[in-house]
CSV table of C-alpha atoms in Angstrom, one decimal:
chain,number,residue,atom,x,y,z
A,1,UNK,CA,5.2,30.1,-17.3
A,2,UNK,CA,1.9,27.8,-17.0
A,3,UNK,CA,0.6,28.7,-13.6
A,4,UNK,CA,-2.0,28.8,-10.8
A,5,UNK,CA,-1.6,31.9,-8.6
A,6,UNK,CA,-3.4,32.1,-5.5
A,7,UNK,CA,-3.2,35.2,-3.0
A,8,UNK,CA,-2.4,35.6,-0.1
A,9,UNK,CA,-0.1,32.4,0.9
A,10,UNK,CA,-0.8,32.8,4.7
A,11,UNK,CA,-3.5,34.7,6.2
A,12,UNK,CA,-4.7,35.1,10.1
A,13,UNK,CA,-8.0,36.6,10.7
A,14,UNK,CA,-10.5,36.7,13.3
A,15,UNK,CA,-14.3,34.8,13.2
A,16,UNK,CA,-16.6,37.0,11.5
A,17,UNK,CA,-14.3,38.9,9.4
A,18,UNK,CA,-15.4,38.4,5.4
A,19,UNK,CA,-12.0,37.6,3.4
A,20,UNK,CA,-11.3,36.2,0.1
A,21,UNK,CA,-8.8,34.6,-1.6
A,22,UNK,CA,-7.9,35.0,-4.8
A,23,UNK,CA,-7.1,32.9,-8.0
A,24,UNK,CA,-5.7,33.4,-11.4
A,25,UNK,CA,-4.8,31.1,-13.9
A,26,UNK,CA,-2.7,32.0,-17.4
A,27,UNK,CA,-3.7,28.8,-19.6
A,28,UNK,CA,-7.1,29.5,-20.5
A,29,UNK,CA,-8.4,26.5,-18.8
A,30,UNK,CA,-12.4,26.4,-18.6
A,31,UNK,CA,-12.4,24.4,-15.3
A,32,UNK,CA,-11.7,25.6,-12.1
A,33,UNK,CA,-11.9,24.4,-8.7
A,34,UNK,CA,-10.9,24.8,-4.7
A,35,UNK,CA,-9.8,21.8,-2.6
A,36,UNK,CA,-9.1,22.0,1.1
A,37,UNK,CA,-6.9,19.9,2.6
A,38,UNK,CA,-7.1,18.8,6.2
A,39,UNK,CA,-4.9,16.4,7.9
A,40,UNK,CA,-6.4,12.6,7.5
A,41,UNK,CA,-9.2,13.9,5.3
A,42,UNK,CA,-7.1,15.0,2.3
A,43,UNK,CA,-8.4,17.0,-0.7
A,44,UNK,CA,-12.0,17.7,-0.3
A,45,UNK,CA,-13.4,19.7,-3.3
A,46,UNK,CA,-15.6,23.5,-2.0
A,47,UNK,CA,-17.0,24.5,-5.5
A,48,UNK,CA,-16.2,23.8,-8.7
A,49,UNK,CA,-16.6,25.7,-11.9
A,50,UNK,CA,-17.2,24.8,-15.8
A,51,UNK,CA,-16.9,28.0,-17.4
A,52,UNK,CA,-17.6,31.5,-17.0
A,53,UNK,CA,-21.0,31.9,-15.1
A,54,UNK,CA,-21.1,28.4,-14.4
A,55,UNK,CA,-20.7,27.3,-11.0
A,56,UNK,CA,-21.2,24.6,-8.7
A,57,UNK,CA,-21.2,22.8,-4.9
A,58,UNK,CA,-18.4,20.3,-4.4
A,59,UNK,CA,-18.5,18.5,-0.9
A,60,UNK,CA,-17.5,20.7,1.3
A,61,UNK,CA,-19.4,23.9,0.2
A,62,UNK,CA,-21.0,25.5,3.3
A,63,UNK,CA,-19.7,28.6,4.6
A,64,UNK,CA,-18.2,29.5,1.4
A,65,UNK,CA,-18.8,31.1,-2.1
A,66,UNK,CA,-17.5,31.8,-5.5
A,67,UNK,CA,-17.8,33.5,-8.0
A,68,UNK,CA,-16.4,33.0,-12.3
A,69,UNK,CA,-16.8,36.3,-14.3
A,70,UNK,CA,-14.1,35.8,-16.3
A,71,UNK,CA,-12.4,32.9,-17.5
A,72,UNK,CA,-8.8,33.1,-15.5
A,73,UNK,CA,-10.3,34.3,-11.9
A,74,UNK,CA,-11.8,32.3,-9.4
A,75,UNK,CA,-12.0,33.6,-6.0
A,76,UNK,CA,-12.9,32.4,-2.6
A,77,UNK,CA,-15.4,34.0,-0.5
A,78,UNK,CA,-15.8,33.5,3.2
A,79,UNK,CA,-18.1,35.4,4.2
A,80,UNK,CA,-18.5,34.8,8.0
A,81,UNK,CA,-15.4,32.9,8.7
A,82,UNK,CA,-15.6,30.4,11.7
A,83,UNK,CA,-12.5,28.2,13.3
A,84,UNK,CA,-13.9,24.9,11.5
A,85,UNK,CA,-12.4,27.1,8.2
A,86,UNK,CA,-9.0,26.7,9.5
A,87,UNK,CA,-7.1,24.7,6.9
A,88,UNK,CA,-4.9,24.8,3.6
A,89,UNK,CA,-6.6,25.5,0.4
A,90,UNK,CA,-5.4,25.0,-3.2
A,91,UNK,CA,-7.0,26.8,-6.6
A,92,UNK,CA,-6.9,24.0,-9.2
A,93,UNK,CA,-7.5,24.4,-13.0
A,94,UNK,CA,-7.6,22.2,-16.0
A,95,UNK,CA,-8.6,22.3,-20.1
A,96,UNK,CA,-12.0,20.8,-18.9
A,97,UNK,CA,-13.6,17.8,-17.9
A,98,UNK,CA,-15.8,15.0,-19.2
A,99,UNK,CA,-12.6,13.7,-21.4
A,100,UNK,CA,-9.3,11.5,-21.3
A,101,UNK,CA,-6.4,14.0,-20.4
A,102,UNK,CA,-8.6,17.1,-19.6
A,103,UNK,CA,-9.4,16.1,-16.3
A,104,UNK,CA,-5.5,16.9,-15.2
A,105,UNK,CA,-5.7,19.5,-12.5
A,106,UNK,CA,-2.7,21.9,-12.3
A,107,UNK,CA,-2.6,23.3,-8.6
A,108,UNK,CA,-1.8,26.6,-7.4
A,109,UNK,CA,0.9,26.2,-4.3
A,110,UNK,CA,-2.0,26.9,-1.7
A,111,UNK,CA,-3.1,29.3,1.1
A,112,UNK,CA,-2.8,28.3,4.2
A,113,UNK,CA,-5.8,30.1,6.2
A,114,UNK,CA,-6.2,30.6,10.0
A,115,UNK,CA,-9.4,31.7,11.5
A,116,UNK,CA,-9.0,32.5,15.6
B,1,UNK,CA,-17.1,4.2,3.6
B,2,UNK,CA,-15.0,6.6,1.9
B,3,UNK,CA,-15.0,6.6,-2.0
B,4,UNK,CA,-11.0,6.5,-1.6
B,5,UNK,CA,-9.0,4.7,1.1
B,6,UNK,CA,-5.4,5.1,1.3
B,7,UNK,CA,-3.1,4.4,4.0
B,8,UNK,CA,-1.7,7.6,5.3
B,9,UNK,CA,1.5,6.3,6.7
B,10,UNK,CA,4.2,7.7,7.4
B,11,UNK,CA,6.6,5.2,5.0
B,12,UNK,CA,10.2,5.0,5.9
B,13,UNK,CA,12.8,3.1,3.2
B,14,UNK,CA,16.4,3.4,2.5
B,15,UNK,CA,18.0,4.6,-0.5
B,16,UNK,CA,17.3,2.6,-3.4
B,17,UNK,CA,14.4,0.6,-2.1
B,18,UNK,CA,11.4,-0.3,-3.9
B,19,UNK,CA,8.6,1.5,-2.2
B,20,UNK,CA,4.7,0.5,-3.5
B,21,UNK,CA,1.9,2.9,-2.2
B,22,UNK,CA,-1.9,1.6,-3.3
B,23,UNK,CA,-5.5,2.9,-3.1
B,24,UNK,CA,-8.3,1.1,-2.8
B,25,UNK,CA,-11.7,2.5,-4.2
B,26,UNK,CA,-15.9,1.7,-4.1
B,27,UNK,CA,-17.1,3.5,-7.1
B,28,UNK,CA,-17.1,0.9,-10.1
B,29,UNK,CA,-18.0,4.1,-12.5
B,30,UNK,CA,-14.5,5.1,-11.9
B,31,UNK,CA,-11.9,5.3,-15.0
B,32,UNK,CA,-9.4,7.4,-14.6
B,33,UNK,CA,-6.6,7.0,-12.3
B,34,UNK,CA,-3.7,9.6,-11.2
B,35,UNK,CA,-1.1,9.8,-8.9
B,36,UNK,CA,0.0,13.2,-8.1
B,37,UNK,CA,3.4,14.1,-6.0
B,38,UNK,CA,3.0,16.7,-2.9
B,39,UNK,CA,6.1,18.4,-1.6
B,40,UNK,CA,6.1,20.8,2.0
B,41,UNK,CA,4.4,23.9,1.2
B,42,UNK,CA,3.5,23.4,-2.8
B,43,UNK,CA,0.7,22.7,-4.5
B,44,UNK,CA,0.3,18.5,-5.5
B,45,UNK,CA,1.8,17.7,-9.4
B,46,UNK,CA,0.7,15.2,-11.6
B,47,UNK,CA,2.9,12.3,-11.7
B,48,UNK,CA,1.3,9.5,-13.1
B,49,UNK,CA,-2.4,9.3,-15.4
B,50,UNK,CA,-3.9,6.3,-16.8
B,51,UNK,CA,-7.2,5.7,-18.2
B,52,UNK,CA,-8.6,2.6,-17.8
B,53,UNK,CA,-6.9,-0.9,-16.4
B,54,UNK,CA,-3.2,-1.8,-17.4
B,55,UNK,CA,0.4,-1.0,-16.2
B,56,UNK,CA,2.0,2.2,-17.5
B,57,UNK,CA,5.6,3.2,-16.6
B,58,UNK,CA,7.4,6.6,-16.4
B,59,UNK,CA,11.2,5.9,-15.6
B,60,UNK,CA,11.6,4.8,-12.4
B,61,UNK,CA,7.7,4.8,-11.4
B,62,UNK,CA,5.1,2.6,-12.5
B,63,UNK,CA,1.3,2.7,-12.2
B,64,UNK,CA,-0.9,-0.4,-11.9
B,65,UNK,CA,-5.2,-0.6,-12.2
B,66,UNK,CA,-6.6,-3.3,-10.8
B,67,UNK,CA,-10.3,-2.4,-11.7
B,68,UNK,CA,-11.3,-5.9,-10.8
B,69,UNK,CA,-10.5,-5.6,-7.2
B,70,UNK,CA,-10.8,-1.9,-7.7
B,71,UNK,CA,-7.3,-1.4,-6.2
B,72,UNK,CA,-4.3,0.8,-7.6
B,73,UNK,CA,-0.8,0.9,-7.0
B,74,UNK,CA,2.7,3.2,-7.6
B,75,UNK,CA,5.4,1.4,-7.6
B,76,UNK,CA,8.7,3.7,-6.9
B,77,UNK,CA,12.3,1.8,-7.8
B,78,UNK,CA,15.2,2.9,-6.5
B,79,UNK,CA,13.8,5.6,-4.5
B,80,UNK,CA,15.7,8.5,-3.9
B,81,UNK,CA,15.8,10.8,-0.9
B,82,UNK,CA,14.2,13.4,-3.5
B,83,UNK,CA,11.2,11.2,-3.6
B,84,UNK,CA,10.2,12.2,-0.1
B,85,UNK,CA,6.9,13.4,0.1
B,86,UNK,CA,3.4,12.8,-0.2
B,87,UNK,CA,1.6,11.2,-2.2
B,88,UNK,CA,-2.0,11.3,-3.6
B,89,UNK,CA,-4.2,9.0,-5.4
B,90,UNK,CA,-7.1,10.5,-7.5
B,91,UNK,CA,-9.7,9.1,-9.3
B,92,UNK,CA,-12.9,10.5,-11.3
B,93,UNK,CA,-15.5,8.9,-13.6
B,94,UNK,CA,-15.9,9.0,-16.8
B,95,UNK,CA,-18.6,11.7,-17.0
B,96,UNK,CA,-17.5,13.1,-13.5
B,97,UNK,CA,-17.1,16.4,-12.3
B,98,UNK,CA,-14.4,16.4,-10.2
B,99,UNK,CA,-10.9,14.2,-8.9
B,100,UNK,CA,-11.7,12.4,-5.7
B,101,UNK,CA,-8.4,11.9,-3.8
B,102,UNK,CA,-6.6,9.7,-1.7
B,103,UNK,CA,-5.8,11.2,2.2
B,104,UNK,CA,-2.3,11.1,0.6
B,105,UNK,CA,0.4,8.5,1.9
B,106,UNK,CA,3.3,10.3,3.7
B,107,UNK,CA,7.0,8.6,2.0
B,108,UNK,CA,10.5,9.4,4.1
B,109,UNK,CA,13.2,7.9,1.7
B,110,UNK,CA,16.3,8.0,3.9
B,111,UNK,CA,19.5,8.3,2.9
């Protein structure tokens, strides 16, 4: 099955504590992105990614990083969480961009991250 | 301003009402237009995609670009209580980077 799998689903931690959450997608996509989604703000892109190697800052990049060393992974680094981090985030991919019907992002089901 | 504006509800209809949800948006560059579908706890789904201005229907959904008054609607007919959820209006250029969305409109279909 076509998928975006993102690890964990829930997570608690404390401020300070460096997590990261994983993604993995199966349809060899070459973009990749994260979201978060807050209440009244909706879908605001972190970082985005073109290919392997090839990242980039989305709106909402601070307090964050990525990496893309191989084509399927994308993870989500937070190195120094803070409470402002609390939110739901979703792993996205799609064929690519720049062209009609590769711009379709397929969404993992999201992780829903608490910071205390 | 926000590059997106859509109302975030909550909608409440009966059973087999006619529900329309719009967008409105400031970015002229903008040319592709999607609706995607959020239920609790999953990821949002692509629902509807069109390029461009026009209508384009999918059953009992149809899309409508306004690129004029840069406005875009989804028209739901006889909405069903399975149709509760929310949904999401997303937009990107045509050399873009990235989807901009919608803060998603929140749709209770009652039965």
């Amino acid at each position: 099955e076509a998928q975006v799998t993102q690890n964990p689903r829930y997570l608690i931690t404390v401020t300070g504590k460096k997590l990261t959450v994983t993604c993995s997608q199966n349809m060899n996509h070459e973009y990749m992105s994260w979201y978060r989604q807050d209440p009244g703000l909706g879908l605001r892109q972190i970082y985005y990614s073109m290919n392997v190697e090839v990242t980039d800052k989305g709106d909402v990049p601070e307090g964050y990083k990525v990496s893309r060393k191989e084509k399927r992974n994308f993870p989500l680094i937070l190195e120094s969480p803070s409470p402002n981090q609390t939110s739901l985030y979703f792993c996205a991919s799609s064929l690519g961009w720049g062209r009609s019907g590769a711009n379709v992002l397929t969404f993992g089901a999201g992780s829903r991250l608490t910071v205390l | 301003q926000k590059e997106v504006e859509q109302d975030p509800g909550p909608l409440s209809v009966p059973e087999g009402a006619i529900v329309s949800l719009n967008c409105t948006y400031s970015n002229s560059a903008f040319q592709y237009f999607m609706w995607y579908r959020q239920y609790s706890r999953k990821g949002p789904e692509l629902l509807m995609y069109t390029y461009s201005s026009g209508n384009k229907e999918d059953g009992r959904f149809t899309a409508q670009v306004d690129k004029s008054s840069k406005y875009i609607s989804l028209f739901i007919r006889d909405s069903q209580p399975s149709d509760s959820a929310t949904y999401l209006c997303a937009i990107d250029e045509e050399y873009g980077n990235k989807l901009v969305f919608g803060a998603g409109t929140i749709l209770r279909v009652k039965s």
